[in-house]
Amino acid sequence: MTLHNNDSSSTVDLGEPVNSISAAMCEDTTPQPSPDPNVKSDNDNQEGKADTTTDAKPTIVLEMEIEESEVNVLAPLPSGQKTFLLFIFCLAVFIDVAGTSAAFIMTAPIAEQLELNVANSIWTVYSYSLPFASCLLFAGRVADLYSPSMVYSVGFLGNGILNLVLSFMSNKYAFLVLRGLSALFSVFTVPSSVNMIVQMYPDRTEQSKKLALFSLSAALANTVAFVIAGGFLAVSWRWYFRFVAILVIPLSFLTLWILPRVTPVVRRMRGVDRWKRMDILGSDLLLATLVFFMLAWTQVETAGWSNALFIAPLTLSLCILPFFFLWESKLPIGFSLLPHDLWRFPNIGPLVLAALTIFLWYAPYQLRMATYFQQVLHNSPIITGVKILPMGITACLVGALSQPFPVLFQKPRYTIPLASALCFGSGILLAYSGGGHGKDYWRYIFPSEIVGTVGAMIIFVVINTNLIQTFPTEFAGVAGSFVQVLFQIGAAVGNAAQAGFLKSNPSGTLTDWTGSRNSFFFTSAVIAASGVVFAVTFCHDKMPVLFPPDETQTAETQRENGADLEDRSGIPVAVKGEGE
């Protein structure tokens, strides 16, 4: 098949499955010469230059052709408007993550007022975290196929309104249902924010800095939310939700006014074709898998490892997962929820492993400190928040360093193992702290918080940024969701493992530090092993070079690669104007 690229108006027709561009990885290949004889001499003149790129980094070819550069309405915006929008995006993810973190502090007073018993009180947290984690990838697909600005605005405003309604709820069932609905609105702000940040900053160096700030906003919420929620508990937990509503609702309308309508990064298509690419069945299968998986691990603390409440949902999730992958493999290129060649992306293995293990280590760290300080040391919520505040301050400092010294985050093979070593040392300090009674807080807990947060924030930002930039541009929303799903899975497994170690000690109570100490030994060993594996398996030379959306030759380059990939995929690439 011959592709005529001399017609600049030629576009790839994405109306039917057979016309999708194949996604593949081109390793150690030179640029393909143009089939047009009119430009052959130019390629011949550059033959020596092409030879020098034989060992260049691999390139990810897009599954669905992206729009031409002029439709990117975010990149040309004034720097002040970009900065404000970035602030709004960071605020949205901060509030989303704080929705889970703050609930840990507020669980007891909420359960008391709504008359939830001890066994069911944890659902004040899980009614939000389960829907949030389970629907992330579906929300990412929506943000990629539809206008991310509209997806973001609806999610942000809906979350603000529901938080206001929640502050007046007195019925426990209505409260839990509305918490779940607020999570469904919140989940759409994460991938749409990532999608728009990627478009707003097409330069990869600047893009990595802004993604680092976005990542740190989520990490900061895990610690600062304790302080904020603790302060509102001095009055009432209801004022926390009202504060979120007061903050979010006006900003939502302001964002609707200053945020231009952003078109999807994929080429325009009919509504029915866009709907086909939603992969509804695949989304449902993955949703069921994640719901059962997360539900299983959240039952360990109350039910234990041998209880059917843990075994049954875990078994169901493991049974459904193969059907999801089978279904995805049968779909045409460009129609699946995840990229077809996801597991062939360069360094995807070590990046995924690091994403899973960092929150397996970090989430139990925070949860154990928050609960131990309140339930054993009988500290008030505000004092508990102050004791954990050094983690938030340290996270801010690490974020500040990420801007003038981005090189700290651009060499993952060296920074991740070093950061893992810091996390390991922090975990060991915490294990021997005995819970931080009296002066032991300053002797063990305080330095552990500083050292551990430095390591955790470096891993968090490096993994978040590199995983998102590894995905093709048209999967930017899915990429942001994919990273968050890995974090949520790691956190669920880590918290469950800690609960299991707590039940394994003789007394089985939180007062006995033996179970907590053993859990920190376990999570510290996991993060250390992850760092070693990352150092051995990660390769900088394999990181892909994505076609930036602001290059004038982007569409033509994609068509040239599409012609080269047609023979490999067996899927014809239809080009309008072909044969003219």
Coordinates of C-alpha atoms in Angstrom, one line a residue:
M1 CA 0.0 0.0 0.0
T2 CA 1.3 3.5 -0.9
L3 CA 0.5 6.5 1.3
H4 CA 0.5 9.9 -0.4
N5 CA 1.7 12.3 2.2
N6 CA 2.1 15.2 -0.2
D7 CA -1.5 16.1 0.4
S8 CA -1.5 18.0 3.6
S9 CA -5.2 17.7 4.1
S10 CA -5.0 13.9 4.2
T11 CA -6.3 12.5 7.5
V12 CA -6.7 9.1 9.0
D13 CA -10.3 8.0 9.1
L14 CA -11.1 6.6 12.6
G15 CA -14.7 5.9 11.9
E16 CA -14.4 2.1 11.9
P17 CA -12.2 -0.3 13.8
V18 CA -10.2 -1.3 10.7
N19 CA -9.1 2.2 10.2
S20 CA -7.3 2.8 13.5
I21 CA -3.6 3.3 13.5
S22 CA -1.8 0.5 15.1
A23 CA 0.1 1.1 18.3
A24 CA 3.5 -0.3 18.4
M25 CA 7.0 0.3 19.7
C26 CA 9.7 0.9 17.1
E27 CA 13.0 0.0 18.7
D28 CA 16.3 0.7 17.0
T29 CA 14.8 1.8 13.8
T30 CA 15.7 4.6 11.4
P31 CA 13.1 7.0 10.1
Q32 CA 11.3 5.5 7.1
P33 CA 12.0 7.3 3.8
S34 CA 9.0 9.0 2.1
P35 CA 7.4 7.0 -0.7
D36 CA 6.9 10.3 -2.6
P37 CA 9.7 10.6 -5.2
N38 CA 9.5 14.4 -5.0
V39 CA 11.0 14.3 -1.5
K40 CA 13.4 11.4 -2.0
S41 CA 16.4 13.6 -2.6
D42 CA 15.8 15.3 0.7
N43 CA 15.8 12.0 2.5
D44 CA 19.0 11.0 0.7
N45 CA 20.7 14.1 1.8
Q46 CA 19.8 13.3 5.3
E47 CA 20.8 9.7 5.2
G48 CA 23.9 10.3 7.3
K49 CA 21.8 12.1 9.9
A50 CA 19.3 9.2 9.9
D51 CA 22.1 6.7 10.5
T52 CA 23.1 8.5 13.7
T53 CA 19.6 7.9 15.1
T54 CA 19.8 4.1 14.8
D55 CA 20.3 3.7 18.5
A56 CA 17.9 6.4 19.4
K57 CA 15.3 6.0 22.1
P58 CA 12.2 4.0 21.0
T59 CA 9.2 5.8 19.8
I60 CA 5.6 5.1 20.7
V61 CA 3.3 5.5 17.7
L62 CA -0.2 6.8 18.6
E63 CA -3.1 4.4 18.4
M64 CA -5.5 7.2 17.5
E65 CA -4.2 10.1 15.5
I66 CA -4.1 13.4 17.5
E67 CA -5.5 16.7 16.3
E68 CA -3.4 19.2 14.4
S69 CA -1.4 21.7 16.5
E70 CA -3.7 24.6 15.9
V71 CA -6.6 23.0 18.0
N72 CA -4.5 23.1 21.1
V73 CA -6.1 26.1 22.8
L74 CA -4.2 25.7 26.1
A75 CA -0.6 26.0 25.0
P76 CA -0.9 29.6 23.6
L77 CA -2.6 30.9 26.8
P78 CA -0.8 33.7 28.8
S79 CA 1.5 32.4 31.5
G80 CA -0.6 34.0 34.2
Q81 CA -3.7 32.2 33.0
K82 CA -1.8 28.9 32.8
T83 CA -0.5 29.3 36.3
F84 CA -4.0 30.0 37.7
L85 CA -5.4 27.0 35.8
L86 CA -2.6 24.8 37.1
F87 CA -3.4 26.0 40.6
I88 CA -7.1 25.0 40.1
F89 CA -6.1 21.6 38.8
C90 CA -3.8 21.0 41.8
L91 CA -6.5 22.2 44.2
A92 CA -8.9 19.7 42.7
V93 CA -6.6 16.7 43.2
F94 CA -5.7 18.0 46.7
I95 CA -9.4 18.0 47.6
D96 CA -10.0 14.6 46.0
V97 CA -7.2 12.9 48.0
A98 CA -8.1 14.8 51.2
G99 CA -11.5 13.3 50.9
T100 CA -10.0 10.0 52.0
S101 CA -7.3 11.3 54.4
A102 CA -9.5 13.6 56.3
A103 CA -12.1 10.9 56.8
F104 CA -9.6 8.9 58.9
I105 CA -9.5 11.7 61.5
M106 CA -13.3 12.3 61.3
T107 CA -14.5 8.7 61.4
A108 CA -15.2 8.6 65.1
P109 CA -17.3 11.8 65.4
I110 CA -19.2 11.0 62.2
A111 CA -20.0 7.5 63.3
E112 CA -21.1 8.8 66.7
Q113 CA -23.5 11.4 65.2
L114 CA -24.9 9.1 62.5
E115 CA -25.2 6.1 64.9
L116 CA -22.8 3.8 63.0
N117 CA -21.4 0.9 65.0
V118 CA -17.7 0.3 65.3
A119 CA -17.6 -2.4 62.6
N120 CA -19.4 -0.2 60.1
S121 CA -17.7 3.1 61.0
I122 CA -14.9 2.5 58.5
W123 CA -17.4 2.9 55.7
T124 CA -17.2 6.6 56.2
V125 CA -13.8 6.2 54.5
Y126 CA -14.5 3.3 52.1
S127 CA -17.8 4.7 50.8
Y128 CA -15.5 7.4 49.1
S129 CA -12.3 5.5 48.4
L130 CA -13.8 2.4 46.8
P131 CA -15.8 4.2 44.1
F132 CA -12.9 6.7 43.6
A133 CA -10.3 4.0 42.9
S134 CA -12.6 1.7 40.9
C135 CA -13.8 4.3 38.4
L136 CA -10.5 6.1 37.7
L137 CA -9.7 4.3 34.4
F138 CA -13.2 4.8 33.0
A139 CA -13.0 8.5 33.9
G140 CA -9.6 8.7 32.1
R141 CA -11.1 7.2 29.0
V142 CA -14.0 9.8 29.1
A143 CA -11.4 12.6 29.5
D144 CA -9.5 11.4 26.5
L145 CA -12.5 11.0 24.2
Y146 CA -14.6 14.0 25.2
S147 CA -13.8 17.6 26.1
P148 CA -11.5 17.4 29.2
S149 CA -12.5 20.9 30.1
M150 CA -16.2 20.0 30.3
V151 CA -15.4 16.7 32.1
Y152 CA -13.3 18.6 34.7
S153 CA -15.9 21.4 35.2
V154 CA -18.8 19.0 35.8
G155 CA -16.8 16.9 38.2
F156 CA -15.4 19.8 40.2
L157 CA -18.8 21.6 40.5
G158 CA -20.6 18.3 41.3
N159 CA -18.2 17.5 44.1
G160 CA -18.6 21.0 45.6
I161 CA -22.4 20.7 45.6
L162 CA -22.5 17.2 47.1
N163 CA -20.1 18.3 49.9
L164 CA -22.5 21.0 50.8
V165 CA -25.4 18.5 50.9
L166 CA -23.3 16.1 52.9
S167 CA -22.7 18.7 55.6
F168 CA -26.5 18.6 56.4
M169 CA -27.0 14.8 56.3
S170 CA -28.3 13.1 59.4
N171 CA -29.3 9.8 57.9
K172 CA -26.4 7.3 57.8
Y173 CA -27.5 5.6 54.7
A174 CA -28.1 8.8 52.8
F175 CA -24.7 10.1 54.0
L176 CA -22.8 7.0 52.7
V177 CA -24.6 7.0 49.4
L178 CA -23.9 10.7 48.8
R179 CA -20.2 10.1 49.8
G180 CA -20.0 7.6 47.0
L181 CA -21.6 9.9 44.5
S182 CA -19.2 12.7 45.5
A183 CA -16.3 10.3 44.8
L184 CA -17.8 9.6 41.3
F185 CA -17.8 13.4 40.6
S186 CA -14.3 13.8 42.1
V187 CA -12.8 11.0 40.0
F188 CA -13.4 12.9 36.8
T189 CA -11.2 15.8 37.8
V190 CA -8.0 13.8 38.1
P191 CA -7.6 12.4 34.5
S192 CA -9.0 15.5 32.9
S193 CA -6.5 17.7 34.8
V194 CA -3.6 15.5 33.7
N195 CA -4.9 15.7 30.1
M196 CA -5.0 19.5 30.1
I197 CA -1.7 19.9 31.8
V198 CA -0.1 17.7 29.1
Q199 CA -1.7 19.9 26.4
M200 CA -1.0 23.2 28.3
Y201 CA 2.8 22.5 28.6
P202 CA 3.8 20.6 25.4
D203 CA 7.5 21.0 26.2
R204 CA 8.5 17.9 28.0
T205 CA 10.9 19.5 30.4
E206 CA 8.4 22.1 31.5
Q207 CA 5.7 19.5 31.4
S208 CA 7.6 17.3 33.9
K209 CA 7.9 20.2 36.3
K210 CA 4.2 20.9 36.2
L211 CA 3.3 17.3 36.6
A212 CA 5.6 17.2 39.6
L213 CA 3.6 20.0 41.2
F214 CA 0.4 18.2 40.4
S215 CA 1.7 15.0 42.0
L216 CA 2.9 16.8 45.1
S217 CA -0.5 18.3 45.6
A218 CA -1.9 14.9 45.9
A219 CA 0.9 13.8 48.2
L220 CA 0.5 16.9 50.3
A221 CA -3.2 16.2 50.9
N222 CA -2.3 13.0 52.6
T223 CA -0.7 14.9 55.5
V224 CA -2.1 18.4 55.5
A225 CA -5.7 17.0 55.4
F226 CA -5.1 15.7 59.0
V227 CA -4.4 19.1 60.2
I228 CA -7.3 20.8 58.4
A229 CA -9.8 18.2 59.5
G230 CA -8.5 18.2 63.0
G231 CA -9.0 22.0 63.2
F232 CA -12.6 21.7 62.0
L233 CA -13.4 19.0 64.5
A234 CA -12.9 21.6 67.2
V235 CA -16.3 22.9 66.0
S236 CA -18.0 20.1 64.0
W237 CA -17.0 17.7 61.3
R238 CA -19.8 19.1 59.2
W239 CA -17.9 22.4 58.7
Y240 CA -15.1 20.5 56.9
F241 CA -17.6 19.6 54.1
R242 CA -19.0 23.1 54.2
F243 CA -15.5 24.5 53.9
V244 CA -14.8 22.3 50.8
A245 CA -18.1 23.5 49.3
I246 CA -17.4 27.2 50.0
L247 CA -14.0 26.8 48.3
V248 CA -15.0 24.6 45.3
I249 CA -18.3 26.0 44.1
P250 CA -17.2 29.6 43.4
L251 CA -13.9 28.4 41.9
S252 CA -15.9 26.0 39.7
F253 CA -17.9 28.9 38.1
L254 CA -14.7 30.9 37.8
T255 CA -13.0 28.0 36.0
L256 CA -15.9 27.7 33.6
W257 CA -15.4 31.4 32.8
I258 CA -11.6 31.4 32.2
L259 CA -11.0 27.9 30.9
P260 CA -11.4 27.7 27.2
R261 CA -13.3 24.8 25.7
V262 CA -10.7 22.1 25.1
T263 CA -11.3 19.7 22.3
P264 CA -10.3 16.0 22.8
V265 CA -6.7 15.2 21.7
V266 CA -8.0 12.5 19.4
R267 CA -9.2 13.4 16.0
R268 CA -12.9 14.3 15.7
M269 CA -15.3 11.5 15.1
R270 CA -19.0 10.7 15.1
G271 CA -20.7 10.3 18.4
V272 CA -21.4 6.6 17.8
D273 CA -17.7 6.0 17.0
R274 CA -16.6 7.8 20.1
W275 CA -19.0 5.7 22.1
K276 CA -17.6 2.5 20.7
R277 CA -14.1 3.6 21.9
M278 CA -15.5 3.9 25.5
D279 CA -15.1 0.1 25.9
I280 CA -18.1 -0.1 28.2
L281 CA -17.8 -3.9 28.7
G282 CA -14.1 -3.6 29.4
S283 CA -14.7 -0.8 31.8
D284 CA -17.4 -2.8 33.6
L285 CA -15.1 -5.8 33.9
L286 CA -12.3 -3.7 35.3
L287 CA -14.7 -1.9 37.6
A288 CA -15.9 -5.2 39.1
T289 CA -12.4 -6.5 39.4
L290 CA -11.2 -3.4 41.3
V291 CA -14.3 -3.2 43.5
F292 CA -14.0 -6.8 44.6
F293 CA -10.2 -6.5 45.1
M294 CA -10.4 -3.3 47.1
L295 CA -13.3 -4.6 49.1
A296 CA -11.4 -7.8 50.0
W297 CA -8.4 -6.0 51.4
T298 CA -10.5 -3.5 53.3
Q299 CA -12.1 -6.4 55.2
V300 CA -8.9 -7.8 56.7
E301 CA -8.8 -5.4 59.7
T302 CA -12.3 -6.4 60.9
A303 CA -12.8 -9.9 59.5
G304 CA -9.2 -11.3 59.3
W305 CA -7.4 -13.3 56.6
S306 CA -9.4 -16.5 56.9
N307 CA -12.9 -15.0 56.8
A308 CA -15.1 -15.4 53.8
L309 CA -15.5 -11.6 53.7
F310 CA -11.9 -11.5 52.5
I311 CA -11.6 -14.7 50.5
A312 CA -14.8 -14.4 48.5
P313 CA -14.3 -10.9 46.9
L314 CA -10.6 -11.6 46.4
T315 CA -11.4 -14.8 44.5
L316 CA -14.0 -13.1 42.4
S317 CA -11.6 -10.3 41.5
L318 CA -8.9 -12.8 40.4
C319 CA -11.5 -14.7 38.4
I320 CA -12.8 -11.6 36.5
L321 CA -9.4 -10.2 35.7
P322 CA -8.5 -12.8 33.0
F323 CA -11.8 -12.1 31.2
F324 CA -10.9 -8.4 31.2
F325 CA -7.5 -9.0 29.5
L326 CA -9.1 -11.5 27.1
W327 CA -11.7 -9.0 26.1
E328 CA -9.1 -6.2 25.7
S329 CA -7.0 -8.4 23.4
K330 CA -9.9 -9.1 21.1
L331 CA -10.8 -5.5 20.5
P332 CA -9.4 -3.6 17.4
I333 CA -6.5 -1.3 17.9
G334 CA -7.7 2.0 19.4
F335 CA -10.9 0.6 20.9
S336 CA -9.5 -0.8 24.2
L337 CA -9.6 0.9 27.6
L338 CA -5.8 0.6 27.9
P339 CA -3.2 0.8 25.1
H340 CA -2.8 -2.6 23.4
D341 CA 1.0 -2.5 23.8
L342 CA 0.9 -1.2 27.4
W343 CA 3.1 -4.0 28.8
R344 CA 5.6 -3.5 25.9
F345 CA 6.1 0.2 26.8
P346 CA 9.8 0.8 27.9
N347 CA 10.5 0.3 31.6
I348 CA 6.8 -0.2 32.3
G349 CA 7.6 -3.2 34.7
P350 CA 9.9 -1.3 37.1
L351 CA 7.7 1.8 37.0
V352 CA 4.6 -0.1 37.9
L353 CA 6.4 -2.0 40.6
A354 CA 7.6 1.2 42.2
A355 CA 4.1 2.8 42.0
L356 CA 2.6 -0.2 43.8
T357 CA 5.2 -0.4 46.5
I358 CA 5.6 3.3 47.4
F359 CA 2.0 3.5 48.8
L360 CA 2.2 0.0 50.2
W361 CA 4.9 1.6 52.4
Y362 CA 3.5 5.2 52.8
A363 CA -0.2 4.6 53.4
P364 CA 0.3 2.3 56.5
Y365 CA 2.9 4.7 57.8
Q366 CA 0.4 7.6 57.9
L367 CA -2.6 5.5 59.0
R368 CA -0.8 3.9 61.9
M369 CA 0.6 7.2 63.2
A370 CA -2.8 8.9 63.0
T371 CA -4.7 6.1 64.8
Y372 CA -2.0 5.4 67.4
F373 CA -1.6 9.0 68.5
Q374 CA -5.4 9.3 69.0
Q375 CA -6.4 5.9 70.3
V376 CA -3.3 5.0 72.4
L377 CA -1.6 8.3 73.3
H378 CA -5.1 10.0 73.5
N379 CA -4.0 13.0 71.5
S380 CA -6.7 15.3 70.2
P381 CA -7.2 15.4 66.4
I382 CA -5.6 18.8 66.1
I383 CA -2.5 17.6 68.1
T384 CA -2.3 14.5 66.0
G385 CA -2.4 16.7 62.9
V386 CA 0.4 18.9 64.3
K387 CA 2.5 15.8 65.0
I388 CA 2.2 14.6 61.4
L389 CA 2.6 18.2 60.0
P390 CA 6.4 17.7 59.5
M391 CA 5.6 15.3 56.7
G392 CA 3.5 18.0 55.0
I393 CA 6.2 20.7 55.4
T394 CA 8.9 18.3 54.1
A395 CA 6.7 17.5 51.1
C396 CA 6.4 21.2 50.3
L397 CA 10.2 21.6 50.4
V398 CA 10.7 18.6 48.2
G399 CA 8.2 20.1 45.7
A400 CA 10.1 23.5 45.8
L401 CA 13.3 21.7 44.9
S402 CA 11.7 19.9 42.0
Q403 CA 11.4 23.2 40.1
P404 CA 14.9 24.6 40.1
F405 CA 16.5 21.2 40.2
P406 CA 14.4 19.0 37.8
V407 CA 17.5 16.8 37.2
L408 CA 16.7 15.2 40.6
F409 CA 13.6 13.7 39.1
Q410 CA 14.9 13.0 35.6
K411 CA 17.3 10.2 36.4
P412 CA 15.0 7.5 37.9
R413 CA 17.6 4.8 37.9
Y414 CA 19.6 6.6 40.5
T415 CA 17.0 8.6 42.4
I416 CA 14.5 5.8 43.0
P417 CA 16.9 3.4 44.7
L418 CA 18.3 6.3 46.8
A419 CA 14.8 7.3 47.8
S420 CA 13.9 3.7 48.6
A421 CA 16.9 3.5 50.9
L422 CA 15.6 6.7 52.7
C423 CA 12.2 5.1 53.1
F424 CA 13.8 1.9 54.4
G425 CA 15.8 3.8 57.0
S426 CA 12.7 5.8 58.0
G427 CA 10.6 2.6 58.4
I428 CA 13.2 1.0 60.6
L429 CA 13.4 4.1 62.8
L430 CA 9.6 4.0 63.2
A431 CA 9.7 0.3 64.0
Y432 CA 11.9 0.8 66.9
S433 CA 10.1 4.0 68.1
G434 CA 7.7 2.1 70.4
G435 CA 4.9 4.4 69.2
G436 CA 6.7 7.7 70.1
H437 CA 5.9 8.1 73.8
G438 CA 7.2 11.2 75.4
K439 CA 10.7 12.1 74.1
D440 CA 10.7 9.1 71.8
Y441 CA 8.7 11.3 69.4
W442 CA 11.6 13.6 68.8
R443 CA 14.2 10.8 69.0
Y444 CA 12.5 8.5 66.5
I445 CA 9.2 9.7 64.9
F446 CA 10.3 13.2 63.9
P447 CA 13.5 12.2 62.0
S448 CA 11.6 9.3 60.6
E449 CA 8.9 11.6 59.2
I450 CA 11.5 13.9 57.6
V451 CA 13.6 11.2 56.1
G452 CA 10.7 9.0 55.0
T453 CA 8.8 11.9 53.4
V454 CA 11.8 13.0 51.4
G455 CA 12.2 9.5 50.0
A456 CA 8.5 9.0 49.4
M457 CA 7.9 12.3 47.7
I458 CA 10.8 11.7 45.3
I459 CA 9.5 8.3 44.3
F460 CA 5.9 9.6 44.1
V461 CA 6.8 12.5 41.8
V462 CA 9.3 10.5 39.6
I463 CA 7.0 7.6 39.1
N464 CA 3.9 9.8 38.5
T465 CA 5.7 12.0 35.9
N466 CA 7.5 9.2 34.1
L467 CA 4.5 6.9 33.8
I468 CA 2.3 9.7 32.5
Q469 CA 4.9 10.7 29.9
T470 CA 5.4 7.1 28.9
F471 CA 1.8 6.9 27.6
P472 CA 0.9 8.3 24.1
T473 CA -0.7 11.7 24.1
E474 CA -4.2 10.4 23.3
F475 CA -4.1 8.3 26.4
A476 CA -3.0 11.2 28.7
G477 CA -6.2 10.9 30.8
V478 CA -6.0 7.2 31.1
A479 CA -2.3 7.5 32.0
G480 CA -3.1 9.8 35.0
S481 CA -5.9 7.4 36.1
F482 CA -3.6 4.3 35.7
V483 CA -1.0 5.8 38.0
Q484 CA -3.6 6.6 40.7
V485 CA -5.1 3.1 40.5
L486 CA -1.7 1.6 41.2
F487 CA -1.3 3.9 44.2
Q488 CA -4.7 3.0 45.5
I489 CA -4.0 -0.8 45.1
G490 CA -0.7 -0.4 46.9
A491 CA -2.3 1.5 49.7
A492 CA -5.1 -1.1 50.1
V493 CA -2.7 -4.0 50.2
G494 CA -0.3 -2.2 52.6
N495 CA -3.1 -1.2 55.1
A496 CA -4.4 -4.8 55.0
A497 CA -1.0 -6.2 55.6
Q498 CA -0.5 -3.9 58.6
A499 CA -3.9 -5.0 60.0
G500 CA -2.9 -8.6 59.5
F501 CA 0.4 -8.1 61.5
L502 CA -1.6 -6.4 64.2
K503 CA -3.8 -9.4 64.6
S504 CA -0.8 -11.8 64.6
N505 CA 0.7 -10.4 67.9
P506 CA -0.4 -12.1 71.2
S507 CA -2.7 -9.3 72.4
G508 CA -4.0 -8.4 69.0
T509 CA -4.6 -4.8 70.1
L510 CA -3.2 -1.5 68.9
T511 CA -1.7 -0.8 72.3
D512 CA 0.8 -3.6 71.8
W513 CA 3.5 -2.1 69.5
T514 CA 4.7 -5.6 68.4
G515 CA 2.3 -5.9 65.5
S516 CA 3.0 -2.4 64.3
R517 CA 6.7 -3.0 64.5
N518 CA 6.5 -6.2 62.5
S519 CA 4.4 -4.4 59.9
F520 CA 7.0 -1.7 59.5
F521 CA 9.7 -4.3 59.1
F522 CA 7.7 -5.9 56.3
T523 CA 6.9 -2.7 54.4
S524 CA 10.4 -1.5 54.8
A525 CA 11.8 -4.7 53.3
V526 CA 9.3 -4.4 50.4
I527 CA 10.3 -0.8 49.5
A528 CA 14.0 -1.7 49.8
A529 CA 13.6 -4.7 47.5
S530 CA 11.6 -2.6 45.1
G531 CA 14.5 -0.1 44.9
V532 CA 17.0 -2.8 44.2
V533 CA 14.8 -4.3 41.4
F534 CA 14.3 -0.9 39.9
A535 CA 18.1 -0.2 39.8
V536 CA 18.7 -3.4 38.0
T537 CA 15.9 -3.4 35.5
F538 CA 15.3 0.3 34.6
C539 CA 17.1 1.6 31.5
H540 CA 17.2 5.3 30.7
D541 CA 18.0 4.6 27.0
K542 CA 14.6 2.9 26.6
M543 CA 12.5 5.8 27.6
P544 CA 10.3 6.8 24.6
V545 CA 10.2 10.0 22.6
L546 CA 6.5 10.9 22.0
F547 CA 5.6 13.1 19.1
P548 CA 5.0 16.6 20.7
P549 CA 1.6 18.1 19.7
D550 CA 3.1 21.4 18.7
E551 CA 5.4 20.2 15.9
T552 CA 4.2 21.0 12.4
Q553 CA 5.1 17.6 11.1
T554 CA 3.3 15.6 13.7
A555 CA 0.4 14.4 11.6
E556 CA 2.7 13.6 8.6
T557 CA 5.1 11.7 10.8
Q558 CA 2.3 9.7 12.3
R559 CA 1.0 8.8 8.8
E560 CA 4.5 7.7 7.7
N561 CA 4.8 5.4 10.8
G562 CA 1.3 4.2 10.2
A563 CA 2.3 3.0 6.8
D564 CA 5.3 1.2 8.3
L565 CA 3.1 -0.5 10.9
E566 CA 0.4 -1.6 8.6
D567 CA 2.3 -4.7 7.6
R568 CA 3.0 -5.6 11.2
S569 CA -0.6 -5.2 12.5
G570 CA -2.4 -6.5 9.5
I571 CA -4.9 -3.6 9.9
P572 CA -5.2 -1.3 6.9
V573 CA -4.7 2.4 7.4
A574 CA -7.3 4.4 5.4
V575 CA -6.1 7.8 4.2
K576 CA -8.5 10.3 2.7
G577 CA -7.3 11.5 -0.6
E578 CA -5.3 8.3 -1.2
G579 CA -4.6 7.6 -4.8
E580 CA -5.2 11.2 -6.0

